[in-house]
mmCIF file of C-alpha atoms in Angstrom:
data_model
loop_
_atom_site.group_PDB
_atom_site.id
_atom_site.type_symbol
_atom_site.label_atom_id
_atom_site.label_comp_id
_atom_site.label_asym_id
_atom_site.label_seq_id
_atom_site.Cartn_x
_atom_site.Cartn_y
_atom_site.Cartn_z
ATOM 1 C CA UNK F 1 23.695 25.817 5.965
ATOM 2 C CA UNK F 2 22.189 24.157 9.242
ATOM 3 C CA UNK F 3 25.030 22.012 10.336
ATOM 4 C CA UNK F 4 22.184 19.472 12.190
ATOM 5 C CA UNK F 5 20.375 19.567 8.766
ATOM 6 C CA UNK F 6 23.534 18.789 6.577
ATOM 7 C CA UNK F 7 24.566 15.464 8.720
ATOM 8 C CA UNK F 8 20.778 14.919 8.844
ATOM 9 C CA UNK F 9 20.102 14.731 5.478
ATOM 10 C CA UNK F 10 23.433 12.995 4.544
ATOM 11 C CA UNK F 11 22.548 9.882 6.956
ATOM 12 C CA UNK F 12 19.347 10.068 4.679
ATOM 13 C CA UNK F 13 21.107 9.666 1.440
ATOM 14 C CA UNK F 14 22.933 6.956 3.108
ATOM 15 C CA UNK F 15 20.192 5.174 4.481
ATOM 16 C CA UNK F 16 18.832 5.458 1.184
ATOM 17 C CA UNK F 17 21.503 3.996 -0.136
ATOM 18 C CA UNK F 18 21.929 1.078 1.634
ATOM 19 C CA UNK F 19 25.216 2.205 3.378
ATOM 20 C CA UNK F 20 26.846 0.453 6.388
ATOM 21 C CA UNK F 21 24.806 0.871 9.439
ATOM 22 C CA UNK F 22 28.138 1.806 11.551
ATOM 23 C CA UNK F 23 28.527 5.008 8.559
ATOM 24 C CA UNK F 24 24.634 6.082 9.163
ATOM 25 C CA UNK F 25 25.051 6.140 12.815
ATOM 26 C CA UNK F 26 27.862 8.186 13.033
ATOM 27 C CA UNK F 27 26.061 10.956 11.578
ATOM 28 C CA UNK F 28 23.041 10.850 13.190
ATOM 29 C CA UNK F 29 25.081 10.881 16.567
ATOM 30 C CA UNK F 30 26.589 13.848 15.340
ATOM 31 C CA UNK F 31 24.043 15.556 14.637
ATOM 32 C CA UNK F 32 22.085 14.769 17.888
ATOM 33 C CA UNK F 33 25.683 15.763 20.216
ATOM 34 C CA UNK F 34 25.540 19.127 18.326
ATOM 35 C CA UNK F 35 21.628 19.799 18.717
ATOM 36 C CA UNK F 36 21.686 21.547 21.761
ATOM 37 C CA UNK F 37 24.321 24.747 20.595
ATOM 38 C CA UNK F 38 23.093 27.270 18.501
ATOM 39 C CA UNK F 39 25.659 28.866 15.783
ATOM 40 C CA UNK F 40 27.574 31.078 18.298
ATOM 41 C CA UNK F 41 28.211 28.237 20.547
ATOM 42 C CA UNK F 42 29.135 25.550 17.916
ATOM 43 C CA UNK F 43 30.959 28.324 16.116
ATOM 44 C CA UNK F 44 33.262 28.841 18.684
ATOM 45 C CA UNK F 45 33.551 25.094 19.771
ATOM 46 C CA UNK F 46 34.917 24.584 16.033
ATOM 47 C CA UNK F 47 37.635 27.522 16.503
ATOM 48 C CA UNK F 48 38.683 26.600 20.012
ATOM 49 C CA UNK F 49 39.030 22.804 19.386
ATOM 50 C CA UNK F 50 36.034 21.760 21.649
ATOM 51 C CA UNK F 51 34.268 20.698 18.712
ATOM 52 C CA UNK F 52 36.997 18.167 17.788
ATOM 53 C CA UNK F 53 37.282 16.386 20.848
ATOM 54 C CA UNK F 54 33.487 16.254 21.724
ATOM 55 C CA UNK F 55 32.209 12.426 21.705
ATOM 56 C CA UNK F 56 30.689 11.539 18.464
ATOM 57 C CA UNK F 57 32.125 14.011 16.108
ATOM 58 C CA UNK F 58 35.108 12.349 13.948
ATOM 59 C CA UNK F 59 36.993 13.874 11.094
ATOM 60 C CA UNK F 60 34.353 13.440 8.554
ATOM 61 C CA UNK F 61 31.741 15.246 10.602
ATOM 62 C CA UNK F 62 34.161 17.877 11.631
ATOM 63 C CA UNK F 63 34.308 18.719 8.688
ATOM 64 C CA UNK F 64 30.816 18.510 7.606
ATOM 65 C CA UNK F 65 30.163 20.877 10.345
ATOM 66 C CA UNK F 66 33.003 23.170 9.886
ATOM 67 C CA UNK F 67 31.662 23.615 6.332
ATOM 68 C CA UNK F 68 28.185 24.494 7.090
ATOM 69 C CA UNK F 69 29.098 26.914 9.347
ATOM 70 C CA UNK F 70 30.816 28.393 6.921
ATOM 71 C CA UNK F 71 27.712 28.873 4.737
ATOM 72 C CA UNK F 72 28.920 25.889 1.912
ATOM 73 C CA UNK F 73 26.711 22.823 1.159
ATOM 74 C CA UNK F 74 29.481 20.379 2.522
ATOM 75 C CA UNK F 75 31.476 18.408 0.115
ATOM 76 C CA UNK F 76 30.094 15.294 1.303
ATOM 77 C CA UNK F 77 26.441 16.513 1.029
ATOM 78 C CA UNK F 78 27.074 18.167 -2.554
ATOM 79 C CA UNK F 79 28.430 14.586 -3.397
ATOM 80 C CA UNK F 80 25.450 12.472 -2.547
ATOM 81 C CA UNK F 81 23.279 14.928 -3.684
ATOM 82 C CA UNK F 82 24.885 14.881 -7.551
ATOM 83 C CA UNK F 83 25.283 11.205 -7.161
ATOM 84 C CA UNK F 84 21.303 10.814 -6.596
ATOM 85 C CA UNK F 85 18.218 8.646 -8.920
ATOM 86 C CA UNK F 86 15.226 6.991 -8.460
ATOM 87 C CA UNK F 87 16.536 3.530 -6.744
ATOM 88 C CA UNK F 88 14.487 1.726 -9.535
ATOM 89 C CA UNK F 89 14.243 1.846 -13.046
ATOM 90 C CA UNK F 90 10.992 0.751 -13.480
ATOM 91 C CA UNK F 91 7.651 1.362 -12.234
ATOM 92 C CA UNK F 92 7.954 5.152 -12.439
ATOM 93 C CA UNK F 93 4.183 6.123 -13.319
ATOM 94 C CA UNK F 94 3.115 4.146 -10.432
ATOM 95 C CA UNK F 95 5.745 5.704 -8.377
ATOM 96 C CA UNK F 96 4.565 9.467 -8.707
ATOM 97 C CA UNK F 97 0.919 8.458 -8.318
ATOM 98 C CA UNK F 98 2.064 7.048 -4.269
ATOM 99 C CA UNK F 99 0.497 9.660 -2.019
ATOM 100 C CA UNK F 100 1.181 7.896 1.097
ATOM 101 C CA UNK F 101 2.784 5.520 3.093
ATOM 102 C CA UNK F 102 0.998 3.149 5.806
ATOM 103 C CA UNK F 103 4.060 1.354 7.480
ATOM 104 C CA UNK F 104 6.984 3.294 9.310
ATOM 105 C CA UNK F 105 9.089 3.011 12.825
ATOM 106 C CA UNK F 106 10.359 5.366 14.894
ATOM 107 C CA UNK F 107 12.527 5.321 18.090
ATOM 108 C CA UNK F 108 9.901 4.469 19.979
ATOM 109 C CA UNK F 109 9.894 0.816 19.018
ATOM 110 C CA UNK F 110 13.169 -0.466 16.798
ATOM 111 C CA UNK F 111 13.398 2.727 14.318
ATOM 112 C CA UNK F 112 16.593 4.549 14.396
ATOM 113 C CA UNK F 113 14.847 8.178 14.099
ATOM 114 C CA UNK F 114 12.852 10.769 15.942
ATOM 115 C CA UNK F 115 9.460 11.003 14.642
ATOM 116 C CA UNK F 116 10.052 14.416 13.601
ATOM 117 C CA UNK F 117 13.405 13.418 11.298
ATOM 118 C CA UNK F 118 10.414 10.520 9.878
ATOM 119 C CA UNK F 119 7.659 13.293 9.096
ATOM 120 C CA UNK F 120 10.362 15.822 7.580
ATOM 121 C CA UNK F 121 11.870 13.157 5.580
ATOM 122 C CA UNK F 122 8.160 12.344 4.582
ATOM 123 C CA UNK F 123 7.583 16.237 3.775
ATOM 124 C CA UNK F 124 10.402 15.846 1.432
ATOM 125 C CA UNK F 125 9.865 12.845 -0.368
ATOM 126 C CA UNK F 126 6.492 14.608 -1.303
ATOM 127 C CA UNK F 127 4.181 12.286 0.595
ATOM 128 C CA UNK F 128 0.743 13.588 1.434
ATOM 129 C CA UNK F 129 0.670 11.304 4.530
ATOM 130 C CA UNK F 130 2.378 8.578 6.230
ATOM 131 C CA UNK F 131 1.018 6.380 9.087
ATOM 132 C CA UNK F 132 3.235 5.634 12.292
ATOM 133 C CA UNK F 133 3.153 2.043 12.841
ATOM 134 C CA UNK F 134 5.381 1.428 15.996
ATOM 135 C CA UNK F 135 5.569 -2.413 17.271
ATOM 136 C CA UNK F 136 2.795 -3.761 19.932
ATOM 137 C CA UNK F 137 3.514 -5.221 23.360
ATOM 138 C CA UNK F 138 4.029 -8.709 22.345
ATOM 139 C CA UNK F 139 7.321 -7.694 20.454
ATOM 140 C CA UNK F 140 9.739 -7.082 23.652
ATOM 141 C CA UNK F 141 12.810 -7.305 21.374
ATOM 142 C CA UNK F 142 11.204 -4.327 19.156
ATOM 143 C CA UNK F 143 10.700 -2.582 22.169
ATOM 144 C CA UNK F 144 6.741 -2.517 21.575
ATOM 145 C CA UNK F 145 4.545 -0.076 22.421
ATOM 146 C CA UNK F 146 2.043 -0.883 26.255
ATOM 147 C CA UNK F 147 -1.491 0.675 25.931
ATOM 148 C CA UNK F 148 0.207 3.769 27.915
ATOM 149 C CA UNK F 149 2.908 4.601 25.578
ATOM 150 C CA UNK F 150 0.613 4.467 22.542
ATOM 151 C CA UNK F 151 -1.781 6.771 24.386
ATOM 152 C CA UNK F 152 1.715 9.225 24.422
ATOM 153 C CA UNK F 153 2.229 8.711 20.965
ATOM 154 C CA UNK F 154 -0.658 9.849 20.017
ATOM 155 C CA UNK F 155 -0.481 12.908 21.913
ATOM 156 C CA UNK F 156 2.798 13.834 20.134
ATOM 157 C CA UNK F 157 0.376 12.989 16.474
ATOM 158 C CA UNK F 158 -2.031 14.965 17.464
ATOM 159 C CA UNK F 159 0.774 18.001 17.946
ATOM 160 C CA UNK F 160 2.449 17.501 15.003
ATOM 161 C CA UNK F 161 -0.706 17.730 12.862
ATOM 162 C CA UNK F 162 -1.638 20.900 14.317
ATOM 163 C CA UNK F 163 0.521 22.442 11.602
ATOM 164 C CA UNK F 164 -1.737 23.465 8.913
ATOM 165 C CA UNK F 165 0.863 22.298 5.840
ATOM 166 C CA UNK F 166 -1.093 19.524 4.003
ATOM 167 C CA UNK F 167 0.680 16.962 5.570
ATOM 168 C CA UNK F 168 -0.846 14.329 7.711
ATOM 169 C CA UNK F 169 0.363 12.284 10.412
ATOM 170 C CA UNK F 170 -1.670 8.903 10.818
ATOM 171 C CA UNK F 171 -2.109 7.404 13.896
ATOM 172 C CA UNK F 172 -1.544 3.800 13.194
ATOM 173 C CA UNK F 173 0.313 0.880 14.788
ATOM 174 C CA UNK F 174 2.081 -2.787 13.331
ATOM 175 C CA UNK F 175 -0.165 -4.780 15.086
ATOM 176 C CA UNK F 176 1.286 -8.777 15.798
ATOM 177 C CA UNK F 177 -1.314 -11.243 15.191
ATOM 178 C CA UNK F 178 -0.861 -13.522 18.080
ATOM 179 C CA UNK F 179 -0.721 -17.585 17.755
ATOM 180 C CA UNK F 180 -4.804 -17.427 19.048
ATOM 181 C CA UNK F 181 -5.451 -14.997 16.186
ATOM 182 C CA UNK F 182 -6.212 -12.097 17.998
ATOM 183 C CA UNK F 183 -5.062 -8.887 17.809
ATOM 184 C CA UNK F 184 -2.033 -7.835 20.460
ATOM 185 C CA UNK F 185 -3.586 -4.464 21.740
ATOM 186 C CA UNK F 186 -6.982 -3.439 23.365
ATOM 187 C CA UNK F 187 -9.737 -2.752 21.100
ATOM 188 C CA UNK F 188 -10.365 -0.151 22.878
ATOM 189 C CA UNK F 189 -7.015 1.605 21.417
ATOM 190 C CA UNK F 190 -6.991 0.412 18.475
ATOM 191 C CA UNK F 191 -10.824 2.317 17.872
ATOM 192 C CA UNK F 192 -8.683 5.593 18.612
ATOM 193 C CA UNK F 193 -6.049 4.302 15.919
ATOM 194 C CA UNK F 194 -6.879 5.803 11.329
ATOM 195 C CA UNK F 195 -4.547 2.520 10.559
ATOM 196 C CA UNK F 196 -3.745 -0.797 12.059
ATOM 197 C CA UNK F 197 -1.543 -3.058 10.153
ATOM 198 C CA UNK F 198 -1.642 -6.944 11.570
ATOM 199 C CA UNK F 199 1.334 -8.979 11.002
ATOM 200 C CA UNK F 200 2.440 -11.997 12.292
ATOM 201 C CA UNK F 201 6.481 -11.863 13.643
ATOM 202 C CA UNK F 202 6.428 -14.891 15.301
ATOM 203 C CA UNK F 203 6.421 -19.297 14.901
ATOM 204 C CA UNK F 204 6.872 -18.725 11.160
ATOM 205 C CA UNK F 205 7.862 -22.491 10.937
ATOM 206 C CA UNK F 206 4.455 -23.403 12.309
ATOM 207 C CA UNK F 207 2.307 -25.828 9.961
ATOM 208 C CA UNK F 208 0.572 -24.436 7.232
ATOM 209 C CA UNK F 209 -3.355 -25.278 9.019
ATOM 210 C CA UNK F 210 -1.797 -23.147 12.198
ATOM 211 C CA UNK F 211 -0.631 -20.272 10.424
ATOM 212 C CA UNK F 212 -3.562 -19.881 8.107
ATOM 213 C CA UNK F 213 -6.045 -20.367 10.969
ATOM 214 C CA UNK F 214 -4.001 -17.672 13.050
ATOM 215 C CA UNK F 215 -4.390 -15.085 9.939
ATOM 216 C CA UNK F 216 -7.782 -15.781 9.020
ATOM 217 C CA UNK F 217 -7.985 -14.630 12.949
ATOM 218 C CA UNK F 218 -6.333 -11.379 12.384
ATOM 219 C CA UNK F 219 -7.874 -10.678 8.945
ATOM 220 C CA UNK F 220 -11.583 -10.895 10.555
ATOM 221 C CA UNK F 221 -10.880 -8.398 13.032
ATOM 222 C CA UNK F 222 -12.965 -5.718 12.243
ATOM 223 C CA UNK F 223 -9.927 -3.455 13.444
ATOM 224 C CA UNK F 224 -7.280 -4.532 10.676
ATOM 225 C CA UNK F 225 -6.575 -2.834 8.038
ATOM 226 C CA UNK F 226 -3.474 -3.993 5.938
ATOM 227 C CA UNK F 227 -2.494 -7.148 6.434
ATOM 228 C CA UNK F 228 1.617 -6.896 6.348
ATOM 229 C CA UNK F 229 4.745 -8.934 4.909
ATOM 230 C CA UNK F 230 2.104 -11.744 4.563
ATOM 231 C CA UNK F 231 4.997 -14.423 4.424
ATOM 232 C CA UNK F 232 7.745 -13.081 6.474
ATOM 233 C CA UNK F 233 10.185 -14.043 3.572
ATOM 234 C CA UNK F 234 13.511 -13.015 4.393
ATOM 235 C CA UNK F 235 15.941 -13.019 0.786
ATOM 236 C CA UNK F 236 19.100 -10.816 1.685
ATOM 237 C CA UNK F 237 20.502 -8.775 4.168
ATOM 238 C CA UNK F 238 21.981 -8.310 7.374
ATOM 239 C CA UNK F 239 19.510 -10.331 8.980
ATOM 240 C CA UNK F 240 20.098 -13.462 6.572
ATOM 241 C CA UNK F 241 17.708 -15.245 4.905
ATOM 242 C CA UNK F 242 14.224 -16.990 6.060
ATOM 243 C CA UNK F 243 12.146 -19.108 4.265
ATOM 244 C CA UNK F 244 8.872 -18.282 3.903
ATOM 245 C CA UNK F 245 6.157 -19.175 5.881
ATOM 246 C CA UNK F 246 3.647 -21.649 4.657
ATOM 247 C CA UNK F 247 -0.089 -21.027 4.527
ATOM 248 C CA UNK F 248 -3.120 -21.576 2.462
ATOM 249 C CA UNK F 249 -3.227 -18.339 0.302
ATOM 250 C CA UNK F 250 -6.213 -18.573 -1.772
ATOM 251 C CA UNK F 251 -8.255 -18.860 1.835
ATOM 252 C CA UNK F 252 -5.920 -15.997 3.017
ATOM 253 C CA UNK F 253 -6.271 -13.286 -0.173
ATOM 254 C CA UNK F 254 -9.956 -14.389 -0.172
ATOM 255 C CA UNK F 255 -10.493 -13.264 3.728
ATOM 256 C CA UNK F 256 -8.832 -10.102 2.140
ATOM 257 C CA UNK F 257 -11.144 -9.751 -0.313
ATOM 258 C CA UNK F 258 -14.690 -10.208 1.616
ATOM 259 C CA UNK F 259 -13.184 -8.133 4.711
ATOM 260 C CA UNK F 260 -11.809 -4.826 2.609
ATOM 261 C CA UNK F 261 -8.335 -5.931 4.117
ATOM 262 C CA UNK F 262 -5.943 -4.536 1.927
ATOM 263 C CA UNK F 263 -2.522 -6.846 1.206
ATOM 264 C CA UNK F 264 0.730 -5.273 2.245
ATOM 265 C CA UNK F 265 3.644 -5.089 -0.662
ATOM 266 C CA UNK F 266 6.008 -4.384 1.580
ATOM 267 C CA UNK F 267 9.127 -2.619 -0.015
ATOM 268 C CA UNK F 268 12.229 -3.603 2.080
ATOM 269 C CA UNK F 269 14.499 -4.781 -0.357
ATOM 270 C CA UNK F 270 15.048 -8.112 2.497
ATOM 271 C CA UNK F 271 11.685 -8.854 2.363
ATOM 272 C CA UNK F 272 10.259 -8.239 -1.455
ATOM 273 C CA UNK F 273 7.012 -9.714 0.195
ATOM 274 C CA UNK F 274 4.731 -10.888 -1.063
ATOM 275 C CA UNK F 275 6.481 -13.017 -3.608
ATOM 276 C CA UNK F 276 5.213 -12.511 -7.146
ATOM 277 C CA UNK F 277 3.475 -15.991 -7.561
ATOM 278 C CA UNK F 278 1.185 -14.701 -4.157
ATOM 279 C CA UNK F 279 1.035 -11.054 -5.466
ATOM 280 C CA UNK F 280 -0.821 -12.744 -8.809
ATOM 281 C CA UNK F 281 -3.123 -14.488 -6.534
ATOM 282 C CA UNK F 282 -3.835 -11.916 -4.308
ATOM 283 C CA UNK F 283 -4.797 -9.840 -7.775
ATOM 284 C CA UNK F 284 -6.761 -12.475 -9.028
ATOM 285 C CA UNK F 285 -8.595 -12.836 -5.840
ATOM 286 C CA UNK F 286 -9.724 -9.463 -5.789
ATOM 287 C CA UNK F 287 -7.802 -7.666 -2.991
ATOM 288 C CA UNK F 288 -6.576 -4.557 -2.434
ATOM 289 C CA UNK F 289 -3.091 -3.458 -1.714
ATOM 290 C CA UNK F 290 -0.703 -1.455 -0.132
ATOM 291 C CA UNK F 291 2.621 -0.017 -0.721
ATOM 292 C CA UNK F 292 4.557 0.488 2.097
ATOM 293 C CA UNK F 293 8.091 1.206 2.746
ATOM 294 C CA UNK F 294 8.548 -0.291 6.565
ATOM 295 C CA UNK F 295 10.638 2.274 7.196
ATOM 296 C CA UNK F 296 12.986 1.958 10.175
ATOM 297 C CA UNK F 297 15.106 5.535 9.321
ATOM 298 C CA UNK F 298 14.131 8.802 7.142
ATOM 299 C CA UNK F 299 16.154 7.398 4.257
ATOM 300 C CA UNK F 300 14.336 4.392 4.381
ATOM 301 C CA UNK F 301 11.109 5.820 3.394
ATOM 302 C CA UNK F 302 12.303 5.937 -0.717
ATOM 303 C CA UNK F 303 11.828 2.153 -0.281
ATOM 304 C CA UNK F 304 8.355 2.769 -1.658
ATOM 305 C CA UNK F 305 10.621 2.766 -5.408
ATOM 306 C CA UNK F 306 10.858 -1.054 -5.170
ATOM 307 C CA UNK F 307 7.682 -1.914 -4.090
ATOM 308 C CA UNK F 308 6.265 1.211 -7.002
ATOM 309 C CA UNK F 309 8.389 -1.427 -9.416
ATOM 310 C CA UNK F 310 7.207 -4.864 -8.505
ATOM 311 C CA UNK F 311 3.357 -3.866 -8.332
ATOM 312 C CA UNK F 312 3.716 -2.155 -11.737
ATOM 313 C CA UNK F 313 5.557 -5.216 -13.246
ATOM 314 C CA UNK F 314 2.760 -7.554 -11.897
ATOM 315 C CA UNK F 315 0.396 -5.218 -13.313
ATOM 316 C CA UNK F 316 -1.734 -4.326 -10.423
ATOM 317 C CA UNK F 317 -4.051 -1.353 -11.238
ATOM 318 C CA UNK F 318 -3.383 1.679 -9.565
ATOM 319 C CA UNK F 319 -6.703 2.368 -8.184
ATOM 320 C CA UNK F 320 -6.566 -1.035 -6.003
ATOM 321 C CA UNK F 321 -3.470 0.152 -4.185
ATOM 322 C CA UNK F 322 -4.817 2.213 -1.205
ATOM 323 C CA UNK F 323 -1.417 4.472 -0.903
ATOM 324 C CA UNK F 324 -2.399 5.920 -4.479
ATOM 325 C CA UNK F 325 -5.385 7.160 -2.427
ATOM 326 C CA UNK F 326 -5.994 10.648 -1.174
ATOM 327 C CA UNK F 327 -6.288 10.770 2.690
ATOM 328 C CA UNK F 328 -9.894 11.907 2.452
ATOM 329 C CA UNK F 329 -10.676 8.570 0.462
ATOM 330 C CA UNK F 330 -8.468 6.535 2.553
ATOM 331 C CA UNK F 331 -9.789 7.430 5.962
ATOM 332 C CA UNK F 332 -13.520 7.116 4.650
ATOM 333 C CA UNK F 333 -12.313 3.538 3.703
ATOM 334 C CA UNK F 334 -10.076 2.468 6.704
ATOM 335 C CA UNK F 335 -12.865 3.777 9.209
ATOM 336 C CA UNK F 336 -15.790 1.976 7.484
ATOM 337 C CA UNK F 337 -14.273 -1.753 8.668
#
């Protein structure tokens, strides 16, 4: 076996699963120290003792390594492999009809993975598409994305999609909606973007008039597409907890509505956001939706389980949740705003 795949795919069970950061990390490290040798090399860096004393590489990954050279699934692997299910119990119909995914991070904002380790994780979840939806310029500590390294982004898209698999790459972005309502990128780049998600990441605590003036703002652009973690709830997690923020929903979900917005249920297990009481509302009011992982690391991209579970216990029809679409469908309707 691949020794970069093995420790690859086990920091994907683990970020699956919720482990410590500090145990993720350690792999992926590993695997990106031992990238650059091909089997020879590492081969005979594991028989001389170079292996063992390169940076990065502690006894667990030694012997991760050591085994996959060896041709063996490593024990570790074999273990989170057997120990595998669905993260939910519920919501399992709606779950296999999820085609896509329209919220993910890479490195080049605050992900933790290359955007080729997010698309192969994608490949082997079965999705038919994700979009990548890196940070915008306002969001220094996310390490947003200026008009110029977009335009590089997209460059690196446009290669990976050259592959003729069935797979498709989006070119998207997590757009903030800024305090004036606008949009935090040129319109100019966002025409050359299939999906722009608006959020707002800032001055939660600001009055409820404010805050639903400043997404109304955001929802009207003719540019937006998903409107994301609406409330910007935090309920567990590293992170701690935030209240959500306040604002006047039925105006909100109804802006949704008339503007073919669809409403983020974003599937973090922090954020379960929308809470149910809004995802009723934004049901009755006629909106769309969208399931969406916000996916910081390949393993994070089986998020979509939890979100699959809450829409399906609030009873949301699958045909109003965009990600059920195929990409054909969902371009047609993303492009016609």
């Amino acid at each position: 076996m691949d020794p970069v795949a093995a420790l690859d795919e086990i920091a994907f069970w683990l970020e699956r699963d919720l482990a410590p950061s500090f145990k993720i990390q350690a792999f992926r490290r590993a695997a990106k120290a031992i990238g650059e040798f091909d089997t020879d090399e590492l081969t005979d860096r594991l028989h001389d003792g170079r292996l063992k004393r390169m940076k990065g590489i502690g006894d667990r990954t030694f012997e991760v390594i050591g085994q996959a050279l060896e041709g063996q699934v490593p024990d570790y692997l074999e273990d989170l492999r057997q120990r595998a299910r669905p993260l939910t119990e519920g919501g399992g119909e709606l779950r296999a009809a999820l085609r896509g995914d329209l919220h993910t991070h890479s490195e080049w904002s605050d992900g933790y993975a290359a955007i080729e380790l997010m698309v192969a994780a994608a490949k082997a979840l079965g999705r038919e598409y994700i979009a990548l939806t890196d940070h915008s310029p306002n969001l220094t500590i996310a390490n947003g994305l200026s008009a110029e390294r977009l335009t590089e982004q997209l460059g690196i898209v446009d290669g990976i999609n050259a592959g003729d698999d069935g797979f498709t790459l989006l070119k998207g972005i997590e757009v903030d909606i800024l305090e004036s309502g606008e949009l935090d990128q040129t319109p100019d780049m966002l025409d050359r973007l299939d999906i722009v998600v608006a959020s707002v990441h800032s001055k939660l605590r600001a009055d409820k008039a404010t805050m639903t003036k400043r997404m109304l703002g955001g929802i009207r652009d003719p540019h937006t597409n998903v409107l994301g973690h609406c409330t910007g709830r935090l309920v567990m997690g590293s992170r701690g907890t935030r209240p959500q923020s306040e604002f006047d929903a039925e105006r909100v979900f109804a802006a949704c509505a008339e503007n073919n917005v669809a409403v983020e249920i974003n599937s973090r297990p922090e954020r379960q956001d929308p809470p149910d009481e809004l995802i009723d509302l934004a049901l009755e009011a006629g909106c769309l939706f969208s399931i969406d992982s916000d996916a910081h690391a390949p393993g994070q991209l089986a998020f979509l389980d939890y979100g699959a579970e809450r829409a399906a216990a609030r009873g949301i029809p699958p045909e109003r949740i965009i990600t059920t679409w195929p990409r054909e469908r969902l371009l047609e309707w993303a492009q016609a705003r």
